[in-house]
Amino acid sequence: MKYEFTDDYLTGIESIDEQHARLFEIANQAYDLLTDQFVTDKYDEIVRVLEELREYTKYHFKHEEDYMKSINYPKRFSQLHQHAQFISRLESYNLEEIDMAQQEGLLEILDFLASWLQGHIKGMDKKIGEAK
Ligand SMILES: [Fe+2]
Protein backbone atom coordinates (compact mmCIF):
# COMPACT_ATOMS: atom_id res chain seq x y z
CA MET A 1 0.00 0.00 0.00
CA LYS A 2 1.44 3.31 -1.05
CA TYR A 3 1.68 6.39 1.09
CA GLU A 4 -1.41 8.41 0.48
CA PHE A 5 -1.35 12.15 0.94
CA THR A 6 -4.84 12.55 2.36
CA ASP A 7 -6.57 15.72 3.55
CA ASP A 8 -5.75 15.02 7.15
CA TYR A 9 -2.12 15.85 6.34
CA LEU A 10 -2.96 19.36 5.20
CA THR A 11 -1.58 22.24 7.23
CA GLY A 12 -3.44 24.92 5.29
CA ILE A 13 -0.16 26.55 4.23
CA GLU A 14 -0.05 25.99 0.51
CA SER A 15 3.69 25.89 -0.09
CA ILE A 16 4.26 23.52 2.83
CA ASP A 17 1.43 21.24 1.76
CA GLU A 18 2.83 21.05 -1.78
CA GLN A 19 6.24 20.15 -0.44
CA HIS A 20 4.82 17.50 1.86
CA ALA A 21 2.99 15.99 -1.10
CA ARG A 22 6.31 15.87 -2.97
CA LEU A 23 7.91 14.06 -0.02
CA PHE A 24 5.17 11.46 -0.25
CA GLU A 25 5.94 11.04 -3.96
CA ILE A 26 9.58 10.42 -3.26
CA ALA A 27 8.70 7.98 -0.48
CA ASN A 28 6.50 6.15 -2.95
CA GLN A 29 9.47 5.69 -5.25
CA ALA A 30 10.97 3.58 -2.49
CA TYR A 31 7.73 1.64 -2.31
CA ASP A 32 7.69 1.07 -6.08
CA LEU A 33 11.21 -0.20 -5.84
CA LEU A 34 10.27 -2.62 -3.08
CA THR A 35 7.46 -4.13 -5.13
CA ASP A 36 9.32 -4.19 -8.45
CA GLN A 37 9.97 -7.86 -9.15
CA PHE A 38 11.85 -7.32 -12.37
CA VAL A 39 14.85 -5.53 -10.95
CA THR A 40 17.16 -7.92 -9.18
CA ASP A 41 19.80 -5.46 -8.05
CA LYS A 42 18.13 -2.40 -6.58
CA TYR A 43 21.12 -0.88 -4.90
CA ASP A 44 21.78 2.05 -7.26
CA GLU A 45 18.13 3.04 -7.20
CA ILE A 46 17.95 2.81 -3.40
CA VAL A 47 20.94 5.12 -3.13
CA ARG A 48 19.37 7.50 -5.67
CA VAL A 49 16.03 7.62 -3.83
CA LEU A 50 17.73 8.18 -0.48
CA GLU A 51 19.75 10.98 -2.01
CA GLU A 52 16.70 12.64 -3.52
CA LEU A 53 14.84 12.31 -0.24
CA ARG A 54 17.70 13.88 1.66
CA GLU A 55 18.13 16.78 -0.73
CA TYR A 56 14.45 17.54 -1.02
CA THR A 57 13.90 17.25 2.71
CA LYS A 58 16.68 19.73 3.39
CA TYR A 59 15.12 22.16 0.94
CA HIS A 60 11.69 21.66 2.51
CA PHE A 61 12.90 22.02 6.12
CA LYS A 62 14.67 25.26 5.25
CA HIS A 63 11.45 26.60 3.79
CA GLU A 64 9.38 25.48 6.76
CA GLU A 65 11.91 26.86 9.23
CA ASP A 66 12.00 30.23 7.46
CA TYR A 67 8.24 30.33 7.51
CA MET A 68 8.12 29.55 11.26
CA LYS A 69 10.61 32.31 11.86
CA SER A 70 8.60 34.78 9.82
CA ILE A 71 5.50 34.24 11.96
CA ASN A 72 7.58 33.98 15.14
CA TYR A 73 6.20 30.51 15.76
CA PRO A 74 6.73 29.68 19.43
CA LYS A 75 7.39 25.96 19.00
CA ARG A 76 9.93 26.29 16.25
CA PHE A 77 12.79 24.93 18.35
CA SER A 78 11.18 21.54 18.85
CA GLN A 79 10.52 21.55 15.12
CA LEU A 80 14.16 22.32 14.36
CA HIS A 81 15.20 19.54 16.69
CA GLN A 82 12.98 16.95 15.01
CA HIS A 83 14.13 18.10 11.59
CA ALA A 84 17.76 17.66 12.56
CA GLN A 85 17.04 14.17 13.89
CA PHE A 86 15.30 13.21 10.68
CA ILE A 87 18.22 14.35 8.54
CA SER A 88 20.75 12.58 10.69
CA ARG A 89 18.72 9.35 10.47
CA LEU A 90 18.66 9.68 6.68
CA GLU A 91 22.39 10.24 6.69
CA SER A 92 23.15 7.33 8.97
CA TYR A 93 21.94 4.48 6.79
CA ASN A 94 24.59 1.85 6.36
CA LEU A 95 24.63 1.45 2.60
CA GLU A 96 26.68 -1.73 2.71
CA GLU A 97 24.10 -3.39 4.93
CA ILE A 98 21.33 -2.21 2.67
CA ASP A 99 23.18 -3.62 -0.32
CA MET A 100 23.47 -7.03 1.35
CA ALA A 101 19.75 -7.19 2.21
CA GLN A 102 18.00 -4.80 -0.14
CA GLN A 103 14.36 -5.68 0.49
CA GLU A 104 14.86 -5.52 4.27
CA GLY A 105 16.66 -2.21 3.86
CA LEU A 106 13.81 -0.80 1.80
CA LEU A 107 11.27 -1.99 4.34
CA GLU A 108 13.17 -0.34 7.13
CA ILE A 109 13.31 2.92 5.20
CA LEU A 110 9.60 2.69 4.38
CA ASP A 111 8.60 2.01 7.99
CA PHE A 112 10.70 4.89 9.21
CA LEU A 113 9.21 7.26 6.63
CA ALA A 114 5.66 6.16 7.36
CA SER A 115 5.92 6.76 11.06
CA TRP A 116 7.88 9.97 10.66
CA LEU A 117 5.68 11.57 8.02
CA GLN A 118 2.58 10.70 9.97
CA GLY A 119 3.87 11.65 13.41
CA HIS A 120 5.64 14.82 12.38
CA ILE A 121 3.18 16.28 9.90
CA LYS A 122 0.05 15.41 11.85
CA GLY A 123 1.55 15.97 15.27
CA MET A 124 3.62 19.07 14.66
CA ASP A 125 3.34 20.69 11.25
CA LYS A 126 -0.42 21.02 11.38
CA LYS A 127 0.01 23.19 14.47
CA ILE A 128 2.01 25.68 12.41
CA GLY A 129 -1.06 26.10 10.22
CA GLU A 130 -3.22 26.65 13.27
CA ALA A 131 -0.89 29.41 14.49
CA LYS A 132 -1.34 31.49 11.34
FE1 LIG B 1 8.33 20.20 10.33
PDB file of N, CA, C and O in Angstrom, residues 18-76:
ATOM      1  N   GLU A  18       2.300  21.534  -0.495  1.00  0.00           N
ATOM      2  CA  GLU A  18       2.831  21.050  -1.783  1.00  0.00           C
ATOM      3  C   GLU A  18       4.141  20.293  -1.574  1.00  0.00           C
ATOM      4  O   GLU A  18       4.385  19.257  -2.193  1.00  0.00           O
ATOM      5  N   GLN A  19       4.955  20.813  -0.693  1.00  0.00           N
ATOM      6  CA  GLN A  19       6.243  20.152  -0.445  1.00  0.00           C
ATOM      7  C   GLN A  19       6.056  18.823   0.283  1.00  0.00           C
ATOM      8  O   GLN A  19       6.755  17.851   0.006  1.00  0.00           O
ATOM      9  N   HIS A  20       5.106  18.777   1.196  1.00  0.00           N
ATOM     10  CA  HIS A  20       4.818  17.504   1.862  1.00  0.00           C
ATOM     11  C   HIS A  20       4.329  16.469   0.850  1.00  0.00           C
ATOM     12  O   HIS A  20       4.722  15.298   0.913  1.00  0.00           O
ATOM     13  N   ALA A  21       3.495  16.922  -0.080  1.00  0.00           N
ATOM     14  CA  ALA A  21       2.993  15.992  -1.101  1.00  0.00           C
ATOM     15  C   ALA A  21       4.158  15.441  -1.929  1.00  0.00           C
ATOM     16  O   ALA A  21       4.187  14.256  -2.274  1.00  0.00           O
ATOM     17  N   ARG A  22       5.118  16.304  -2.216  1.00  0.00           N
ATOM     18  CA  ARG A  22       6.306  15.869  -2.972  1.00  0.00           C
ATOM     19  C   ARG A  22       7.116  14.837  -2.169  1.00  0.00           C
ATOM     20  O   ARG A  22       7.618  13.863  -2.726  1.00  0.00           O
ATOM     21  N   LEU A  23       7.205  15.046  -0.854  1.00  0.00           N
ATOM     22  CA  LEU A  23       7.908  14.063  -0.015  1.00  0.00           C
ATOM     23  C   LEU A  23       7.220  12.699  -0.087  1.00  0.00           C
ATOM     24  O   LEU A  23       7.881  11.658  -0.123  1.00  0.00           O
ATOM     25  N   PHE A  24       5.909  12.716  -0.117  1.00  0.00           N
ATOM     26  CA  PHE A  24       5.175  11.456  -0.253  1.00  0.00           C
ATOM     27  C   PHE A  24       5.494  10.794  -1.592  1.00  0.00           C
ATOM     28  O   PHE A  24       5.635   9.581  -1.679  1.00  0.00           O
ATOM     29  N   GLU A  25       5.608  11.606  -2.642  1.00  0.00           N
ATOM     30  CA  GLU A  25       5.935  11.040  -3.957  1.00  0.00           C
ATOM     31  C   GLU A  25       7.301  10.367  -3.945  1.00  0.00           C
ATOM     32  O   GLU A  25       7.481   9.285  -4.505  1.00  0.00           O
ATOM     33  N   ILE A  26       8.236  11.017  -3.309  1.00  0.00           N
ATOM     34  CA  ILE A  26       9.584  10.420  -3.259  1.00  0.00           C
ATOM     35  C   ILE A  26       9.546   9.132  -2.430  1.00  0.00           C
ATOM     36  O   ILE A  26      10.137   8.127  -2.805  1.00  0.00           O
ATOM     37  N   ALA A  27       8.830   9.182  -1.308  1.00  0.00           N
ATOM     38  CA  ALA A  27       8.704   7.983  -0.477  1.00  0.00           C
ATOM     39  C   ALA A  27       8.068   6.841  -1.273  1.00  0.00           C
ATOM     40  O   ALA A  27       8.464   5.680  -1.148  1.00  0.00           O
ATOM     41  N   ASN A  28       7.146   7.190  -2.143  1.00  0.00           N
ATOM     42  CA  ASN A  28       6.501   6.150  -2.947  1.00  0.00           C
ATOM     43  C   ASN A  28       7.435   5.551  -3.997  1.00  0.00           C
ATOM     44  O   ASN A  28       7.222   4.429  -4.450  1.00  0.00           O
ATOM     45  N   GLN A  29       8.474   6.281  -4.348  1.00  0.00           N
ATOM     46  CA  GLN A  29       9.468   5.694  -5.254  1.00  0.00           C
ATOM     47  C   GLN A  29      10.159   4.522  -4.554  1.00  0.00           C
ATOM     48  O   GLN A  29      10.492   3.512  -5.177  1.00  0.00           O
ATOM     49  N   ALA A  30      10.375   4.685  -3.253  1.00  0.00           N
ATOM     50  CA  ALA A  30      10.974   3.579  -2.492  1.00  0.00           C
ATOM     51  C   ALA A  30      10.001   2.401  -2.441  1.00  0.00           C
ATOM     52  O   ALA A  30      10.405   1.232  -2.524  1.00  0.00           O
ATOM     53  N   TYR A  31       8.725   2.708  -2.331  1.00  0.00           N
ATOM     54  CA  TYR A  31       7.727   1.642  -2.307  1.00  0.00           C
ATOM     55  C   TYR A  31       7.680   0.916  -3.655  1.00  0.00           C
ATOM     56  O   TYR A  31       7.635  -0.321  -3.710  1.00  0.00           O
ATOM     57  N   ASP A  32       7.701   1.687  -4.740  1.00  0.00           N
ATOM     58  CA  ASP A  32       7.688   1.074  -6.078  1.00  0.00           C
ATOM     59  C   ASP A  32       8.883   0.155  -6.268  1.00  0.00           C
ATOM     60  O   ASP A  32       8.788  -0.902  -6.885  1.00  0.00           O
ATOM     61  N   LEU A  33       9.988   0.589  -5.727  1.00  0.00           N
ATOM     62  CA  LEU A  33      11.212  -0.195  -5.840  1.00  0.00           C
ATOM     63  C   LEU A  33      11.084  -1.513  -5.062  1.00  0.00           C
ATOM     64  O   LEU A  33      11.493  -2.570  -5.528  1.00  0.00           O
ATOM     65  N   LEU A  34      10.474  -1.414  -3.896  1.00  0.00           N
ATOM     66  CA  LEU A  34      10.275  -2.617  -3.078  1.00  0.00           C
ATOM     67  C   LEU A  34       9.458  -3.657  -3.834  1.00  0.00           C
ATOM     68  O   LEU A  34       9.763  -4.843  -3.819  1.00  0.00           O
ATOM     69  N   THR A  35       8.399  -3.191  -4.506  1.00  0.00           N
ATOM     70  CA  THR A  35       7.462  -4.134  -5.125  1.00  0.00           C
ATOM     71  C   THR A  35       7.841  -4.493  -6.560  1.00  0.00           C
ATOM     72  O   THR A  35       7.183  -5.316  -7.176  1.00  0.00           O
ATOM     73  N   ASP A  36       8.892  -3.880  -7.091  1.00  0.00           N
ATOM     74  CA  ASP A  36       9.323  -4.189  -8.454  1.00  0.00           C
ATOM     75  C   ASP A  36      10.038  -5.537  -8.477  1.00  0.00           C
ATOM     76  O   ASP A  36      11.122  -5.701  -7.920  1.00  0.00           O
ATOM     77  N   GLN A  37       9.396  -6.509  -9.143  1.00  0.00           N
ATOM     78  CA  GLN A  37       9.972  -7.858  -9.146  1.00  0.00           C
ATOM     79  C   GLN A  37      10.905  -8.097 -10.315  1.00  0.00           C
ATOM     80  O   GLN A  37      11.483  -9.167 -10.449  1.00  0.00           O
ATOM     81  N   PHE A  38      11.030  -7.107 -11.175  1.00  0.00           N
ATOM     82  CA  PHE A  38      11.851  -7.322 -12.366  1.00  0.00           C
ATOM     83  C   PHE A  38      13.282  -6.830 -12.205  1.00  0.00           C
ATOM     84  O   PHE A  38      14.146  -7.162 -12.991  1.00  0.00           O
ATOM     85  N   VAL A  39      13.495  -6.018 -11.186  1.00  0.00           N
ATOM     86  CA  VAL A  39      14.854  -5.533 -10.948  1.00  0.00           C
ATOM     87  C   VAL A  39      15.469  -6.401  -9.859  1.00  0.00           C
ATOM     88  O   VAL A  39      14.945  -6.478  -8.748  1.00  0.00           O
ATOM     89  N   THR A  40      16.555  -7.039 -10.183  1.00  0.00           N
ATOM     90  CA  THR A  40      17.160  -7.918  -9.183  1.00  0.00           C
ATOM     91  C   THR A  40      18.129  -7.154  -8.280  1.00  0.00           C
ATOM     92  O   THR A  40      18.158  -7.371  -7.085  1.00  0.00           O
ATOM     93  N   ASP A  41      18.898  -6.252  -8.879  1.00  0.00           N
ATOM     94  CA  ASP A  41      19.801  -5.464  -8.048  1.00  0.00           C
ATOM     95  C   ASP A  41      19.272  -4.032  -7.940  1.00  0.00           C
ATOM     96  O   ASP A  41      19.299  -3.274  -8.912  1.00  0.00           O
ATOM     97  N   LYS A  42      18.785  -3.696  -6.770  1.00  0.00           N
ATOM     98  CA  LYS A  42      18.125  -2.402  -6.581  1.00  0.00           C
ATOM     99  C   LYS A  42      19.021  -1.353  -5.930  1.00  0.00           C
ATOM    100  O   LYS A  42      18.579  -0.253  -5.639  1.00  0.00           O
ATOM    101  N   TYR A  43      20.257  -1.736  -5.708  1.00  0.00           N
ATOM    102  CA  TYR A  43      21.124  -0.878  -4.900  1.00  0.00           C
ATOM    103  C   TYR A  43      21.247   0.553  -5.431  1.00  0.00           C
ATOM    104  O   TYR A  43      21.059   1.516  -4.676  1.00  0.00           O
ATOM    105  N   ASP A  44      21.569   0.700  -6.702  1.00  0.00           N
ATOM    106  CA  ASP A  44      21.776   2.049  -7.259  1.00  0.00           C
ATOM    107  C   ASP A  44      20.535   2.919  -7.114  1.00  0.00           C
ATOM    108  O   ASP A  44      20.619   4.103  -6.809  1.00  0.00           O
ATOM    109  N   GLU A  45      19.393   2.292  -7.327  1.00  0.00           N
ATOM    110  CA  GLU A  45      18.130   3.037  -7.200  1.00  0.00           C
ATOM    111  C   GLU A  45      17.838   3.400  -5.744  1.00  0.00           C
ATOM    112  O   GLU A  45      17.324   4.473  -5.459  1.00  0.00           O
ATOM    113  N   ILE A  46      18.164   2.509  -4.832  1.00  0.00           N
ATOM    114  CA  ILE A  46      17.949   2.806  -3.405  1.00  0.00           C
ATOM    115  C   ILE A  46      18.795   4.017  -3.015  1.00  0.00           C
ATOM    116  O   ILE A  46      18.318   4.948  -2.376  1.00  0.00           O
ATOM    117  N   VAL A  47      20.043   4.006  -3.451  1.00  0.00           N
ATOM    118  CA  VAL A  47      20.937   5.121  -3.133  1.00  0.00           C
ATOM    119  C   VAL A  47      20.401   6.413  -3.760  1.00  0.00           C
ATOM    120  O   VAL A  47      20.392   7.461  -3.127  1.00  0.00           O
ATOM    121  N   ARG A  48      19.900   6.315  -4.983  1.00  0.00           N
ATOM    122  CA  ARG A  48      19.371   7.495  -5.666  1.00  0.00           C
ATOM    123  C   ARG A  48      18.143   8.056  -4.933  1.00  0.00           C
ATOM    124  O   ARG A  48      18.017   9.259  -4.718  1.00  0.00           O
ATOM    125  N   VAL A  49      17.240   7.163  -4.535  1.00  0.00           N
ATOM    126  CA  VAL A  49      16.027   7.616  -3.834  1.00  0.00           C
ATOM    127  C   VAL A  49      16.394   8.251  -2.491  1.00  0.00           C
ATOM    128  O   VAL A  49      15.872   9.307  -2.131  1.00  0.00           O
ATOM    129  N   LEU A  50      17.303   7.619  -1.773  1.00  0.00           N
ATOM    130  CA  LEU A  50      17.726   8.177  -0.482  1.00  0.00           C
ATOM    131  C   LEU A  50      18.326   9.566  -0.663  1.00  0.00           C
ATOM    132  O   LEU A  50      18.075  10.477   0.118  1.00  0.00           O
ATOM    133  N   GLU A  51      19.117   9.690  -1.716  1.00  0.00           N
ATOM    134  CA  GLU A  51      19.752  10.976  -2.006  1.00  0.00           C
ATOM    135  C   GLU A  51      18.709  12.046  -2.330  1.00  0.00           C
ATOM    136  O   GLU A  51      18.752  13.154  -1.821  1.00  0.00           O
ATOM    137  N   GLU A  52      17.752  11.683  -3.149  1.00  0.00           N
ATOM    138  CA  GLU A  52      16.698  12.640  -3.520  1.00  0.00           C
ATOM    139  C   GLU A  52      15.886  13.041  -2.285  1.00  0.00           C
ATOM    140  O   GLU A  52      15.562  14.208  -2.086  1.00  0.00           O
ATOM    141  N   LEU A  53      15.598  12.056  -1.471  1.00  0.00           N
ATOM    142  CA  LEU A  53      14.841  12.312  -0.245  1.00  0.00           C
ATOM    143  C   LEU A  53      15.595  13.269   0.671  1.00  0.00           C
ATOM    144  O   LEU A  53      15.038  14.212   1.226  1.00  0.00           O
ATOM    145  N   ARG A  54      16.880  13.037   0.794  1.00  0.00           N
ATOM    146  CA  ARG A  54      17.699  13.878   1.656  1.00  0.00           C
ATOM    147  C   ARG A  54      17.759  15.320   1.131  1.00  0.00           C
ATOM    148  O   ARG A  54      17.552  16.270   1.867  1.00  0.00           O
ATOM    149  N   GLU A  55      18.012  15.448  -0.148  1.00  0.00           N
ATOM    150  CA  GLU A  55      18.132  16.784  -0.732  1.00  0.00           C
ATOM    151  C   GLU A  55      16.814  17.540  -0.667  1.00  0.00           C
ATOM    152  O   GLU A  55      16.764  18.699  -0.294  1.00  0.00           O
ATOM    153  N   TYR A  56      15.737  16.840  -1.017  1.00  0.00           N
ATOM    154  CA  TYR A  56      14.453  17.540  -1.021  1.00  0.00           C
ATOM    155  C   TYR A  56      14.007  17.887   0.397  1.00  0.00           C
ATOM    156  O   TYR A  56      13.443  18.949   0.640  1.00  0.00           O
ATOM    157  N   THR A  57      14.287  16.980   1.318  1.00  0.00           N
ATOM    158  CA  THR A  57      13.900  17.246   2.705  1.00  0.00           C
ATOM    159  C   THR A  57      14.638  18.452   3.252  1.00  0.00           C
ATOM    160  O   THR A  57      14.053  19.297   3.937  1.00  0.00           O
ATOM    161  N   LYS A  58      15.906  18.570   2.927  1.00  0.00           N
ATOM    162  CA  LYS A  58      16.681  19.733   3.394  1.00  0.00           C
ATOM    163  C   LYS A  58      16.073  21.019   2.844  1.00  0.00           C
ATOM    164  O   LYS A  58      15.921  22.010   3.562  1.00  0.00           O
ATOM    165  N   TYR A  59      15.735  20.993   1.572  1.00  0.00           N
ATOM    166  CA  TYR A  59      15.117  22.156   0.939  1.00  0.00           C
ATOM    167  C   TYR A  59      13.791  22.489   1.643  1.00  0.00           C
ATOM    168  O   TYR A  59      13.512  23.634   1.986  1.00  0.00           O
ATOM    169  N   HIS A  60      12.996  21.455   1.876  1.00  0.00           N
ATOM    170  CA  HIS A  60      11.690  21.660   2.512  1.00  0.00           C
ATOM    171  C   HIS A  60      11.827  22.175   3.948  1.00  0.00           C
ATOM    172  O   HIS A  60      11.115  23.092   4.355  1.00  0.00           O
ATOM    173  N   PHE A  61      12.725  21.584   4.715  1.00  0.00           N
ATOM    174  CA  PHE A  61      12.900  22.017   6.118  1.00  0.00           C
ATOM    175  C   PHE A  61      13.329  23.478   6.175  1.00  0.00           C
ATOM    176  O   PHE A  61      12.871  24.244   7.016  1.00  0.00           O
ATOM    177  N   LYS A  62      14.215  23.863   5.278  1.00  0.00           N
ATOM    178  CA  LYS A  62      14.670  25.255   5.245  1.00  0.00           C
ATOM    179  C   LYS A  62      13.473  26.178   5.023  1.00  0.00           C
ATOM    180  O   LYS A  62      13.308  27.188   5.704  1.00  0.00           O
ATOM    181  N   HIS A  63      12.642  25.802   4.081  1.00  0.00           N
ATOM    182  CA  HIS A  63      11.454  26.605   3.786  1.00  0.00           C
ATOM    183  C   HIS A  63      10.531  26.683   5.003  1.00  0.00           C
ATOM    184  O   HIS A  63      10.070  27.753   5.386  1.00  0.00           O
ATOM    185  N   GLU A  64      10.284  25.540   5.603  1.00  0.00           N
ATOM    186  CA  GLU A  64       9.376  25.484   6.758  1.00  0.00           C
ATOM    187  C   GLU A  64       9.959  26.271   7.936  1.00  0.00           C
ATOM    188  O   GLU A  64       9.239  26.981   8.640  1.00  0.00           O
ATOM    189  N   GLU A  65      11.257  26.155   8.123  1.00  0.00           N
ATOM    190  CA  GLU A  65      11.906  26.864   9.233  1.00  0.00           C
ATOM    191  C   GLU A  65      11.877  28.380   9.002  1.00  0.00           C
ATOM    192  O   GLU A  65      11.645  29.143   9.936  1.00  0.00           O
ATOM    193  N   ASP A  66      12.096  28.805   7.767  1.00  0.00           N
ATOM    194  CA  ASP A  66      12.001  30.235   7.456  1.00  0.00           C
ATOM    195  C   ASP A  66      10.585  30.746   7.698  1.00  0.00           C
ATOM    196  O   ASP A  66      10.384  31.843   8.210  1.00  0.00           O
ATOM    197  N   TYR A  67       9.637  29.927   7.312  1.00  0.00           N
ATOM    198  CA  TYR A  67       8.240  30.325   7.514  1.00  0.00           C
ATOM    199  C   TYR A  67       7.936  30.471   9.014  1.00  0.00           C
ATOM    200  O   TYR A  67       7.337  31.452   9.445  1.00  0.00           O
ATOM    201  N   MET A  68       8.375  29.496   9.800  1.00  0.00           N
ATOM    202  CA  MET A  68       8.116  29.550  11.256  1.00  0.00           C
ATOM    203  C   MET A  68       8.746  30.799  11.866  1.00  0.00           C
ATOM    204  O   MET A  68       8.176  31.434  12.743  1.00  0.00           O
ATOM    205  N   LYS A  69       9.932  31.119  11.367  1.00  0.00           N
ATOM    206  CA  LYS A  69      10.608  32.310  11.863  1.00  0.00           C
ATOM    207  C   LYS A  69       9.808  33.571  11.497  1.00  0.00           C
ATOM    208  O   LYS A  69       9.645  34.475  12.318  1.00  0.00           O
ATOM    209  N   SER A  70       9.313  33.581  10.293  1.00  0.00           N
ATOM    210  CA  SER A  70       8.598  34.778   9.821  1.00  0.00           C
ATOM    211  C   SER A  70       7.330  35.047  10.623  1.00  0.00           C
ATOM    212  O   SER A  70       6.890  36.186  10.730  1.00  0.00           O
ATOM    213  N   ILE A  71       6.708  33.997  11.149  1.00  0.00           N
ATOM    214  CA  ILE A  71       5.504  34.239  11.961  1.00  0.00           C
ATOM    215  C   ILE A  71       5.847  34.162  13.460  1.00  0.00           C
ATOM    216  O   ILE A  71       4.951  34.146  14.301  1.00  0.00           O
ATOM    217  N   ASN A  72       7.131  34.074  13.751  1.00  0.00           N
ATOM    218  CA  ASN A  72       7.583  33.982  15.141  1.00  0.00           C
ATOM    219  C   ASN A  72       6.893  32.831  15.878  1.00  0.00           C
ATOM    220  O   ASN A  72       6.387  32.977  16.995  1.00  0.00           O
ATOM    221  N   TYR A  73       6.902  31.697  15.235  1.00  0.00           N
ATOM    222  CA  TYR A  73       6.199  30.513  15.760  1.00  0.00           C
ATOM    223  C   TYR A  73       6.863  30.030  17.052  1.00  0.00           C
ATOM    224  O   TYR A  73       8.067  29.724  17.066  1.00  0.00           O
ATOM    225  N   PRO A  74       6.097  29.955  18.144  1.00  0.00           N
ATOM    226  CA  PRO A  74       6.728  29.681  19.432  1.00  0.00           C
ATOM    227  C   PRO A  74       7.359  28.290  19.567  1.00  0.00           C
ATOM    228  O   PRO A  74       8.312  28.116  20.323  1.00  0.00           O
ATOM    229  N   LYS A  75       6.832  27.300  18.825  1.00  0.00           N
ATOM    230  CA  LYS A  75       7.387  25.955  19.004  1.00  0.00           C
ATOM    231  C   LYS A  75       8.413  25.599  17.942  1.00  0.00           C
ATOM    232  O   LYS A  75       8.629  24.419  17.628  1.00  0.00           O
ATOM    233  N   ARG A  76       9.061  26.625  17.372  1.00  0.00           N
ATOM    234  CA  ARG A  76       9.933  26.293  16.254  1.00  0.00           C
ATOM    235  C   ARG A  76      11.192  25.539  16.670  1.00  0.00           C
ATOM    236  O   ARG A  76      11.783  24.829  15.873  1.00  0.00           O
TER     237      ARG A  76
END
